[in-house]
PDB file of N, CA and C in Angstrom:
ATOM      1  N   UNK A   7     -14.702   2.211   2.771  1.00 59.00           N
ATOM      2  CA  UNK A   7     -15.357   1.151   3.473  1.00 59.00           C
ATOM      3  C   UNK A   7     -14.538   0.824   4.730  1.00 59.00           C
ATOM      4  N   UNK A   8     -15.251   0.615   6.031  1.00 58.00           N
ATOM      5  CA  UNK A   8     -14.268   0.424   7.211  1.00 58.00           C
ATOM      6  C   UNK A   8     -14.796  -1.311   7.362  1.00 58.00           C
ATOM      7  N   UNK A   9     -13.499  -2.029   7.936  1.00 64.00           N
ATOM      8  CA  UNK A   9     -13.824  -3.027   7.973  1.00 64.00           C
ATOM      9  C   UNK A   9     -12.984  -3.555   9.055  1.00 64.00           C
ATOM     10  N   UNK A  10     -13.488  -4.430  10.176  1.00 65.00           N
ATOM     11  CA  UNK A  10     -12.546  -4.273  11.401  1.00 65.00           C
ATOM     12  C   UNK A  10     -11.834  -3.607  11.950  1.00 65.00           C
ATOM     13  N   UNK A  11     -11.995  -2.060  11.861  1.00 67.00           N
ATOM     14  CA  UNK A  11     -11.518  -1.420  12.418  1.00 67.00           C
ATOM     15  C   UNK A  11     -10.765  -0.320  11.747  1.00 67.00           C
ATOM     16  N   UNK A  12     -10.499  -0.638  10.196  1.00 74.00           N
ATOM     17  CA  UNK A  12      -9.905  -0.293   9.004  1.00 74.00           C
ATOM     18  C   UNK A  12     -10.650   0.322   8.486  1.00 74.00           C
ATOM     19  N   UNK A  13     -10.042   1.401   7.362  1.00 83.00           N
ATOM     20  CA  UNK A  13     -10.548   1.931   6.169  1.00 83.00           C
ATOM     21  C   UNK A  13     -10.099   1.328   4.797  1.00 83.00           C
ATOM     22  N   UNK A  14     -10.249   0.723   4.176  1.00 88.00           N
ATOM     23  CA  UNK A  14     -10.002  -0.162   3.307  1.00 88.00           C
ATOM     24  C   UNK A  14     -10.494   0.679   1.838  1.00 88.00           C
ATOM     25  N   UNK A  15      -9.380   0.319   1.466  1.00 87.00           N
ATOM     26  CA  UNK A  15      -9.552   0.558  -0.519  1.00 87.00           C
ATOM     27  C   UNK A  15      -9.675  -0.353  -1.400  1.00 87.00           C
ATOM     28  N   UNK A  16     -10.432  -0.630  -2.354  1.00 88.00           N
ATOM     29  CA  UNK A  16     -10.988  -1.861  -3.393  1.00 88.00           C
ATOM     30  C   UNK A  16     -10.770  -1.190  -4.544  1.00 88.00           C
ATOM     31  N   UNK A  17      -9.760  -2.339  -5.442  1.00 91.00           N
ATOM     32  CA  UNK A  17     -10.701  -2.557  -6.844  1.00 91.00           C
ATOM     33  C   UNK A  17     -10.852  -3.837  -6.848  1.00 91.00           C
ATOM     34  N   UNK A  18     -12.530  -3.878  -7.130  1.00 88.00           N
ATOM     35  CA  UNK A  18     -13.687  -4.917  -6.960  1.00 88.00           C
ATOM     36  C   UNK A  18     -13.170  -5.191  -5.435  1.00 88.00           C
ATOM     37  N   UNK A  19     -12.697  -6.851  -5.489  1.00 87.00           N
ATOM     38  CA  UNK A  19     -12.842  -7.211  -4.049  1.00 87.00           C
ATOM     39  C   UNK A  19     -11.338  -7.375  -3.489  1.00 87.00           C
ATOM     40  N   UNK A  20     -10.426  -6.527  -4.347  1.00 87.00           N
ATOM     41  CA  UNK A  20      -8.956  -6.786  -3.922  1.00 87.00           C
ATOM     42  C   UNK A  20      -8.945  -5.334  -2.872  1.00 87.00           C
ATOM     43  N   UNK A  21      -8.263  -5.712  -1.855  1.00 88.00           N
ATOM     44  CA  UNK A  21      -7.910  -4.348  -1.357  1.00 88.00           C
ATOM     45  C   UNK A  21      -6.755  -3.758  -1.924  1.00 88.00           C
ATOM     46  N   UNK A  22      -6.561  -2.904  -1.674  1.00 92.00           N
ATOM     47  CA  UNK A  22      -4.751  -2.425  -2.216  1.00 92.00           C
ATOM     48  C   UNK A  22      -4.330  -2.021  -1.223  1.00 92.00           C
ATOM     49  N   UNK A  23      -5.032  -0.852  -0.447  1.00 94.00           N
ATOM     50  CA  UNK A  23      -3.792   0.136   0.640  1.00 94.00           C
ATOM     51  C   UNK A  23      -5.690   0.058   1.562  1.00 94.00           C
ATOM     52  N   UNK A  24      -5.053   0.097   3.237  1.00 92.00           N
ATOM     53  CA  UNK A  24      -5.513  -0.027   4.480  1.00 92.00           C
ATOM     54  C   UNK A  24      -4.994   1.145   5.338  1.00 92.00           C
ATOM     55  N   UNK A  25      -6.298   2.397   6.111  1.00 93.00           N
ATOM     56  CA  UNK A  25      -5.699   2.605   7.482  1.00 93.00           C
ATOM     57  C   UNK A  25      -6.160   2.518   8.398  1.00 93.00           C
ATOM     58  N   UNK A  26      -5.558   2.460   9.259  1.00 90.00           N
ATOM     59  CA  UNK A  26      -5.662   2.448  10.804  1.00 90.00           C
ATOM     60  C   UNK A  26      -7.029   3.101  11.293  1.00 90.00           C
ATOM     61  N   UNK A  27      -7.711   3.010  12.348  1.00 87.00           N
ATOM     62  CA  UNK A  27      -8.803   3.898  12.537  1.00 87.00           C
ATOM     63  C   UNK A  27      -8.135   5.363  12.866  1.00 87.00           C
ATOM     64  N   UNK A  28      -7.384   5.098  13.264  1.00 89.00           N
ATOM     65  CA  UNK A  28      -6.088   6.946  13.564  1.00 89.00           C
ATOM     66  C   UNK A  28      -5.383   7.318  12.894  1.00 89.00           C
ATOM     67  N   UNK A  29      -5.233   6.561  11.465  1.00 89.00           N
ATOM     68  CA  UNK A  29      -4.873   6.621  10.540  1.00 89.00           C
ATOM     69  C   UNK A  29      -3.128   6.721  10.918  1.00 89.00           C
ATOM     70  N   UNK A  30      -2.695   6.270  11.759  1.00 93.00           N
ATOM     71  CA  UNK A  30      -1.346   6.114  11.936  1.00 93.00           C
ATOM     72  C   UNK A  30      -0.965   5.225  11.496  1.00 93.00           C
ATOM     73  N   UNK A  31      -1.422   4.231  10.902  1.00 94.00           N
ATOM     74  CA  UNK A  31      -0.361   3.087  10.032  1.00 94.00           C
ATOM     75  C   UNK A  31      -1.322   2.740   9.012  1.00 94.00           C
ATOM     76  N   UNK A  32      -0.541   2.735   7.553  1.00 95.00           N
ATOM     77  CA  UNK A  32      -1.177   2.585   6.824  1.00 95.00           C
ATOM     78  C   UNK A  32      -0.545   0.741   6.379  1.00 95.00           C
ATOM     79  N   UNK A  33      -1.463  -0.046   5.735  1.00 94.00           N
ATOM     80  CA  UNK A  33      -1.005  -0.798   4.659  1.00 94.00           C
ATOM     81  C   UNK A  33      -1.231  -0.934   3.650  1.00 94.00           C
ATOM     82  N   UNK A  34      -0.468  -1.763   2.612  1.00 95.00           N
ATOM     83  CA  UNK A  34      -0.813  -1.746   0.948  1.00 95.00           C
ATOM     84  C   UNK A  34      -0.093  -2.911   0.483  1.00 95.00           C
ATOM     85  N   UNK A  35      -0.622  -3.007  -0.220  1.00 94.00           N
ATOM     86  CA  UNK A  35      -0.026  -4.108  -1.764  1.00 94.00           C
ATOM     87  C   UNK A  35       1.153  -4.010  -1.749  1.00 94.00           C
ATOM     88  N   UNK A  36       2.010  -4.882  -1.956  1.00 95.00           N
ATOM     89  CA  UNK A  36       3.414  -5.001  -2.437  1.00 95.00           C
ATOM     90  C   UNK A  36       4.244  -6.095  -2.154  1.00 95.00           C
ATOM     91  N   UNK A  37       5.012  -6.605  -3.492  1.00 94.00           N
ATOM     92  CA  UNK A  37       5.181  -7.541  -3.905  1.00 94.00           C
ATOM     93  C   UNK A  37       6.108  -8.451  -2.734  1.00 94.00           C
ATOM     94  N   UNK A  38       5.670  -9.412  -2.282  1.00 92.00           N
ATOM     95  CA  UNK A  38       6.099 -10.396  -1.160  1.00 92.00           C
ATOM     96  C   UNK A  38       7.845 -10.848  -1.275  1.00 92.00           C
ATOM     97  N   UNK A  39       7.891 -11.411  -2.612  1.00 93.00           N
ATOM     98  CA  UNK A  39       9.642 -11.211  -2.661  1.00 93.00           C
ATOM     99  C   UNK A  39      10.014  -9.867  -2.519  1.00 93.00           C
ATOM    100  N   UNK A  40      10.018  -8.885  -2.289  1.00 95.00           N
ATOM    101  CA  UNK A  40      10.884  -7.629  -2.084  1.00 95.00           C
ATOM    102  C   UNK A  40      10.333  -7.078  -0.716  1.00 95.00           C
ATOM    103  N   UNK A  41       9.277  -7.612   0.134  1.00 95.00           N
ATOM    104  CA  UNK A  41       8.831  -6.773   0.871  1.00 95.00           C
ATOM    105  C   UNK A  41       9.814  -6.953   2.432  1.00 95.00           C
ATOM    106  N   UNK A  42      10.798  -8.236   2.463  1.00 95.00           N
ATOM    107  CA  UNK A  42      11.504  -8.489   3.281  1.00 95.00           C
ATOM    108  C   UNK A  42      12.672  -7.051   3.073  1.00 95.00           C
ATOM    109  N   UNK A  43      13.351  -7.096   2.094  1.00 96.00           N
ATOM    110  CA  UNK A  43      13.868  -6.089   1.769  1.00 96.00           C
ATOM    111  C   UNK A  43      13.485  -4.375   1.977  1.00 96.00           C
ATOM    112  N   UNK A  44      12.348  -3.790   1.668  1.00 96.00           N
ATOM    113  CA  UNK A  44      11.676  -2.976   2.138  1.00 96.00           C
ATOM    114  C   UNK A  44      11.779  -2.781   3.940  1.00 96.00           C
ATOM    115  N   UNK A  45      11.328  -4.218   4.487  1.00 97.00           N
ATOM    116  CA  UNK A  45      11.673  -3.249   6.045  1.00 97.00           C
ATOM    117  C   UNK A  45      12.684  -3.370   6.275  1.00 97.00           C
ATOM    118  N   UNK A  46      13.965  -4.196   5.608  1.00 97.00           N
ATOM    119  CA  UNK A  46      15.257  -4.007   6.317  1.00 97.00           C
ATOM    120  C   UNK A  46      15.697  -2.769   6.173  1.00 97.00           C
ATOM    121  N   UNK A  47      15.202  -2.036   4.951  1.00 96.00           N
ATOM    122  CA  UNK A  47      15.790  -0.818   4.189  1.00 96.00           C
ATOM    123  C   UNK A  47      15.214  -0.102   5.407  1.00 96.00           C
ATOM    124  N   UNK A  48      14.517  -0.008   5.979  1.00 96.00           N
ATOM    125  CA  UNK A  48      13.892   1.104   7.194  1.00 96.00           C
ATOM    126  C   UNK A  48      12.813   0.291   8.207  1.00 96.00           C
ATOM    127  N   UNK A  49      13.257  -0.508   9.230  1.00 96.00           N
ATOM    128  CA  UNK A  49      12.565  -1.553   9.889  1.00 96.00           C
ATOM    129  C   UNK A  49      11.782   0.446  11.132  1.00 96.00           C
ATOM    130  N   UNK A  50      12.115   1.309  11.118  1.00 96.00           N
ATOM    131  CA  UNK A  50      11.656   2.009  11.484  1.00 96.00           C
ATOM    132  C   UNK A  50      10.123   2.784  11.480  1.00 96.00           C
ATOM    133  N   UNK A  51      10.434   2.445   9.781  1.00 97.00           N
ATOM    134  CA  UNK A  51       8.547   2.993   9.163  1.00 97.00           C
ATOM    135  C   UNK A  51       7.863   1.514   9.052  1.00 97.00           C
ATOM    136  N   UNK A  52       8.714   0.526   8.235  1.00 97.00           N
ATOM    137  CA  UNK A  52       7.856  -0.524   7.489  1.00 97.00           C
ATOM    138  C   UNK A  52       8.242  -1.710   8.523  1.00 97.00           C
ATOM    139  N   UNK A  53       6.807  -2.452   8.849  1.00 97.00           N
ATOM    140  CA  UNK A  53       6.966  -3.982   9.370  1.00 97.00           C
ATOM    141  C   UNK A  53       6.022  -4.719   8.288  1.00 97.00           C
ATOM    142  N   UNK A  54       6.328  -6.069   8.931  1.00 96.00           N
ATOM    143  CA  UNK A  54       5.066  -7.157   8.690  1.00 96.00           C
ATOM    144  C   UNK A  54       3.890  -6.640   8.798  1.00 96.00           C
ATOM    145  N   UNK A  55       2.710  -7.164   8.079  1.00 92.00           N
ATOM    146  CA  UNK A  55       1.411  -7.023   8.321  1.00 92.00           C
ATOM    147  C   UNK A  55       1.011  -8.013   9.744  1.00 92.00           C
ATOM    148  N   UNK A  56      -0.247  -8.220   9.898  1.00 88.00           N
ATOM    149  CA  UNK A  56      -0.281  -9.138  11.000  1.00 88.00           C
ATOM    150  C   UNK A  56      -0.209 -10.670  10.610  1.00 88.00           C
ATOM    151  N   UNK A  57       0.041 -11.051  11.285  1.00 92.00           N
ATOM    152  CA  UNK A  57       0.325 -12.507  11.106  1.00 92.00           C
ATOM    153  C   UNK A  57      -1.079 -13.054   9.951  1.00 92.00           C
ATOM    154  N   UNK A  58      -2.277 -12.992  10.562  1.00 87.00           N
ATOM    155  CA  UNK A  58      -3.254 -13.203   9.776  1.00 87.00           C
ATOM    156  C   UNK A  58      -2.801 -12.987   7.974  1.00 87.00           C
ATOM    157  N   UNK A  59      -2.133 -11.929   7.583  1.00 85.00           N
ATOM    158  CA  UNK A  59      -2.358 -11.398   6.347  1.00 85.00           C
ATOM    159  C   UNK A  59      -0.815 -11.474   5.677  1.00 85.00           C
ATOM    160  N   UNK A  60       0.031 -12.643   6.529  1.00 87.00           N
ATOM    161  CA  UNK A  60       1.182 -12.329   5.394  1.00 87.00           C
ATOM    162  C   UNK A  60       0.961 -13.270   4.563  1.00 87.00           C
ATOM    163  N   UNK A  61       0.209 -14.175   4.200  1.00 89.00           N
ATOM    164  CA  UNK A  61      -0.386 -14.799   3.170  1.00 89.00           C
ATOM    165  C   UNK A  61      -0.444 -14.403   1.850  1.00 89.00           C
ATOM    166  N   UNK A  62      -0.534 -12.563   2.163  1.00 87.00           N
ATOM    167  CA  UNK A  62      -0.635 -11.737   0.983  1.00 87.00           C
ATOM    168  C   UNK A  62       0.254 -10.673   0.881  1.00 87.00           C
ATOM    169  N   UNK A  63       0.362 -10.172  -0.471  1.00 91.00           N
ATOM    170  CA  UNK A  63       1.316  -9.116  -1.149  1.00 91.00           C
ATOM    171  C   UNK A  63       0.784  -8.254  -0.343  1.00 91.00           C
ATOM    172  N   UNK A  64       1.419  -7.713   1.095  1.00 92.00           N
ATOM    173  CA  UNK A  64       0.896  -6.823   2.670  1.00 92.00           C
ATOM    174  C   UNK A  64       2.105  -6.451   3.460  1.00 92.00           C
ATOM    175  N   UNK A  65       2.097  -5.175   3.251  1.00 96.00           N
ATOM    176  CA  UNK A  65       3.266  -4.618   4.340  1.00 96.00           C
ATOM    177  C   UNK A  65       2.624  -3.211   4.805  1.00 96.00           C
ATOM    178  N   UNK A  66       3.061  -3.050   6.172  1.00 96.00           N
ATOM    179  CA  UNK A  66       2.646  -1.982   7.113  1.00 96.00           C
ATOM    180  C   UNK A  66       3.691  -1.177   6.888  1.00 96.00           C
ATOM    181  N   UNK A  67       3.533   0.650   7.126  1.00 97.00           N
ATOM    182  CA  UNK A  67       4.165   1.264   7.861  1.00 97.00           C
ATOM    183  C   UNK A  67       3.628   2.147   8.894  1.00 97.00           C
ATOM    184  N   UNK A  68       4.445   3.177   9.047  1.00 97.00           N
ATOM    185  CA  UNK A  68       3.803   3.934   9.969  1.00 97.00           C
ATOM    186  C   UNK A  68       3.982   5.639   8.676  1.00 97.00           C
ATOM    187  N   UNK A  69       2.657   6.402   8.934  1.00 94.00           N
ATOM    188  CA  UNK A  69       2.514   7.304   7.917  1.00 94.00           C
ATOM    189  C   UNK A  69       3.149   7.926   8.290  1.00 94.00           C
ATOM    190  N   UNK A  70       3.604   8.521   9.552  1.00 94.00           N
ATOM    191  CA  UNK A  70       4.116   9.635   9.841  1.00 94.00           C
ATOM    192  C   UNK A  70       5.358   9.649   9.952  1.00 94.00           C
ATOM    193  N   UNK A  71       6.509   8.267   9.091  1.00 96.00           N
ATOM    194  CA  UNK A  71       7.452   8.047   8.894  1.00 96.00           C
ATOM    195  C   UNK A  71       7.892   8.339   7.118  1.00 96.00           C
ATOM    196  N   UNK A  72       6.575   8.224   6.769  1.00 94.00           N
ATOM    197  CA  UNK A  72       6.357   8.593   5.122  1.00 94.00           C
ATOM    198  C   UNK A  72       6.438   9.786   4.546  1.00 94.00           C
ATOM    199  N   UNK A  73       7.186  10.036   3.450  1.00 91.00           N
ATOM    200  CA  UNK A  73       7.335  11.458   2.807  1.00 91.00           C
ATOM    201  C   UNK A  73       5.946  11.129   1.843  1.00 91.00           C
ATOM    202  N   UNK A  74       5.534  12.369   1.950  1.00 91.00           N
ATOM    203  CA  UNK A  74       4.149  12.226   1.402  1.00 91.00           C
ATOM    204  C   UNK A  74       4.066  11.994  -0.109  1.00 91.00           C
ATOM    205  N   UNK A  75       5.342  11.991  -1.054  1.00 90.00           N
ATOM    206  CA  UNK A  75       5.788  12.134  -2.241  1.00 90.00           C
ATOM    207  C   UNK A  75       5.807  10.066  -2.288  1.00 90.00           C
ATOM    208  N   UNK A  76       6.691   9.420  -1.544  1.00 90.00           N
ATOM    209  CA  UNK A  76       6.971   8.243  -1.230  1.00 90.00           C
ATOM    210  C   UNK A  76       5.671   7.589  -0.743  1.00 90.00           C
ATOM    211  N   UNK A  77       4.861   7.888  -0.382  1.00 91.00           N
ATOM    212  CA  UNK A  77       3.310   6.944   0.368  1.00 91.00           C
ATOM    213  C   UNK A  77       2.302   7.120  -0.982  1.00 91.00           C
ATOM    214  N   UNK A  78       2.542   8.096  -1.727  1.00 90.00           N
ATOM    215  CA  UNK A  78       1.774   8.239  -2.833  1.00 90.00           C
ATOM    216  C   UNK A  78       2.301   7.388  -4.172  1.00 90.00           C
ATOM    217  N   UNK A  79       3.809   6.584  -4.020  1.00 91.00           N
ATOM    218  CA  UNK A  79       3.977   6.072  -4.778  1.00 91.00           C
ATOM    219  C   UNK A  79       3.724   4.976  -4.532  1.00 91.00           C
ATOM    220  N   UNK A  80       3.650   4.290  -3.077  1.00 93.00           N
ATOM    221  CA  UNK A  80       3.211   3.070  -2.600  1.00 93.00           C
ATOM    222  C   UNK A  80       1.936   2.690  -2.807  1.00 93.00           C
ATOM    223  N   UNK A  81       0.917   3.588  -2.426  1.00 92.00           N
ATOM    224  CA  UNK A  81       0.150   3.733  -2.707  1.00 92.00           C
ATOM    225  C   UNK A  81      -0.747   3.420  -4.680  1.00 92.00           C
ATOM    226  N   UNK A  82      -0.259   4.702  -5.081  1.00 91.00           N
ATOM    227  CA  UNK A  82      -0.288   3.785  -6.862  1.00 91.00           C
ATOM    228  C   UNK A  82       0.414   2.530  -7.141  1.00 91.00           C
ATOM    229  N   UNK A  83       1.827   2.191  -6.740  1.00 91.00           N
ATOM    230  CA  UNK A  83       2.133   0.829  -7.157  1.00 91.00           C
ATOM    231  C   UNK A  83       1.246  -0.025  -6.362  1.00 91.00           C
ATOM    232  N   UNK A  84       0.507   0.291  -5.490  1.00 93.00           N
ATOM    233  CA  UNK A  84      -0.337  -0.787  -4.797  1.00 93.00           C
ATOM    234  C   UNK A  84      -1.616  -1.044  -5.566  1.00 93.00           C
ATOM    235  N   UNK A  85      -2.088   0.453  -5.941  1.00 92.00           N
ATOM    236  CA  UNK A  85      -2.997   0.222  -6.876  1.00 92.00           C
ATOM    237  C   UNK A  85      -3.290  -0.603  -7.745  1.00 92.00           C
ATOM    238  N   UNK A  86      -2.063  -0.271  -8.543  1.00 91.00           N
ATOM    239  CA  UNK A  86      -1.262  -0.953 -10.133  1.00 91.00           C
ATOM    240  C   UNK A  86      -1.332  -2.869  -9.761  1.00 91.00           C
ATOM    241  N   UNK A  87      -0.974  -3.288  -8.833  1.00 90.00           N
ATOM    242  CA  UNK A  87      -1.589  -4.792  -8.511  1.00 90.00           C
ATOM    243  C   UNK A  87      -2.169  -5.177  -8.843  1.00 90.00           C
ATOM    244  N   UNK A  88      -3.629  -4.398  -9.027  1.00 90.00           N
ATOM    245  CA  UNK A  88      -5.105  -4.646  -8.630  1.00 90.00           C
ATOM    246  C   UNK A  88      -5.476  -4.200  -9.730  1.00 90.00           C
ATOM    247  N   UNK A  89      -5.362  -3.261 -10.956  1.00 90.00           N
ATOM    248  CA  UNK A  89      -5.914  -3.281 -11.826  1.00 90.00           C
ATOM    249  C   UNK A  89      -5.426  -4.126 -13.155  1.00 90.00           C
ATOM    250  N   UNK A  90      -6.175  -3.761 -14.002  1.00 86.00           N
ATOM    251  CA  UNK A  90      -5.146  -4.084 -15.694  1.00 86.00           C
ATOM    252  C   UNK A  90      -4.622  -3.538 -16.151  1.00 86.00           C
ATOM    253  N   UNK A  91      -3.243  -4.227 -16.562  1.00 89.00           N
ATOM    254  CA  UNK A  91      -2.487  -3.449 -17.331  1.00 89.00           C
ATOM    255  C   UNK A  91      -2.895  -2.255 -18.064  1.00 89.00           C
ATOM    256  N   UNK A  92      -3.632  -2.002 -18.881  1.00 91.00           N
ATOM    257  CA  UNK A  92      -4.344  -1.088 -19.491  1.00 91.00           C
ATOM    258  C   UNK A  92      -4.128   0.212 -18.918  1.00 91.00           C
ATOM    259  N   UNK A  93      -4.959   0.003 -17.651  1.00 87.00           N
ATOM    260  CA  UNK A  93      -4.629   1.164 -16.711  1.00 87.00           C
ATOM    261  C   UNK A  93      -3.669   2.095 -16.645  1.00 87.00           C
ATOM    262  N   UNK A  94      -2.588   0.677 -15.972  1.00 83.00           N
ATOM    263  CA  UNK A  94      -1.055   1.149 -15.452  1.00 83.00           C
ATOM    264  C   UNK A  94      -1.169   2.254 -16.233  1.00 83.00           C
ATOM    265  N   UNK A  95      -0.770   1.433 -18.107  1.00 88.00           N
ATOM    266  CA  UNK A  95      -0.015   2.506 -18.663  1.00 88.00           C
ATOM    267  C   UNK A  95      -0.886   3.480 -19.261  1.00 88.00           C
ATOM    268  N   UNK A  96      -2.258   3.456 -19.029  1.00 89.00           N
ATOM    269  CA  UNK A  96      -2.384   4.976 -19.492  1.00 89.00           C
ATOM    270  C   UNK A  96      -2.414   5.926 -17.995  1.00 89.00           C
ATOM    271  N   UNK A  97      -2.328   5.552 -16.553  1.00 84.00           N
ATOM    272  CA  UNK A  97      -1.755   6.155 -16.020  1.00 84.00           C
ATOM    273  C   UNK A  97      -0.283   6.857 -16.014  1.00 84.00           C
ATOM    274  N   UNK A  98       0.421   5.513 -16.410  1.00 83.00           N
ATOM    275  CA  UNK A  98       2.069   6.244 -16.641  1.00 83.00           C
ATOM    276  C   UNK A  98       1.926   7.026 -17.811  1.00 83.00           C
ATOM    277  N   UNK A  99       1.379   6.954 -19.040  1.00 88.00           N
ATOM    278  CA  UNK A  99       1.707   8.017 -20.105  1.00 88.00           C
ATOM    279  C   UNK A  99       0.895   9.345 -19.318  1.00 88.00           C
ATOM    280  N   UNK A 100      -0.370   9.479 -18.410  1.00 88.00           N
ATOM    281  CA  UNK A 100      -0.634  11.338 -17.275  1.00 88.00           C
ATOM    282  C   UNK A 100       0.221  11.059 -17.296  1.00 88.00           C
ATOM    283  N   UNK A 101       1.138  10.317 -16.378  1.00 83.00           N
ATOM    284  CA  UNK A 101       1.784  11.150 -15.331  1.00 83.00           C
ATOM    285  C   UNK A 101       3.428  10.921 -15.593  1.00 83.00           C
ATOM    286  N   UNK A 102       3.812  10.980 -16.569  1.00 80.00           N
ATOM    287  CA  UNK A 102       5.471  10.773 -16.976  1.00 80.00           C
ATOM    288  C   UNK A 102       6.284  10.941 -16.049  1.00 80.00           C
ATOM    289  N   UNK A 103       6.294  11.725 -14.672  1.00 80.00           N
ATOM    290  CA  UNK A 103       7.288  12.232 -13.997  1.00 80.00           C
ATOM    291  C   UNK A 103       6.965  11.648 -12.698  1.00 80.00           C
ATOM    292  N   UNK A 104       5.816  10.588 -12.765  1.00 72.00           N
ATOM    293  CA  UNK A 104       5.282   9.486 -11.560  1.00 72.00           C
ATOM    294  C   UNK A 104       4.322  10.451 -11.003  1.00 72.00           C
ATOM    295  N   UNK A 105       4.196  10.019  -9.983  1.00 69.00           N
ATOM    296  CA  UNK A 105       2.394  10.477  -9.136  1.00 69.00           C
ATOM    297  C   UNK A 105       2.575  11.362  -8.498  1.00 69.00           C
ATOM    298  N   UNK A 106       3.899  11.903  -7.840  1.00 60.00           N
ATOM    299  CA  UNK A 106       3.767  13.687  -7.240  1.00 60.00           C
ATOM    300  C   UNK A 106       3.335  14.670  -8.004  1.00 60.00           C
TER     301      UNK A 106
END
């Protein structure tokens, strides 16, 4: 679904992970106490979302700063937000060795 300009991912009406129309920056879910931490760890890939959206569990990077192994885990833990527990773990018992 594109939505202002975005490609947007839902479960039901939560988004999880957002891209860019050029798909050069993606965003996603993730947890607001740690996400300060996250861009200090690499203020290079990861910023703030836009002002509008730090309201919410929302952090940007840039994809082409992302190991494609690492955006796929952001990505499922962003997921994992948004669904039920249930899920998670019968996702974690596939995939024992995480989502690569």
């Amino acid at each position: 679904m594109f939505v202002r300009g975005r490609r947007k991912f839902r479960v039901g009406s939560i988004v999880f992970v957002a891209f860019s129309l050029d798909e050069e920056v993606v965003e996603f879910a993730f947890p607001k106490d740690e996400r300060d931490g996250l861009i200090a760890s690499d203020p290079g890939t990861f910023s703030l979302p836009a002002p509008s959206d730090l309201r919410f569990n929302w952090v940007r990077a840039r994809r082409d700063r992302l190991d494609p192994v690492e955006a796929r885990e952001f990505v499922v833990d962003a997921w994992g937000m948004c669904v039920p527990q249930k899920l998670i773990r019968a996702w974690d018992a596939a995939h024992p060795d995480g989502p690569a």
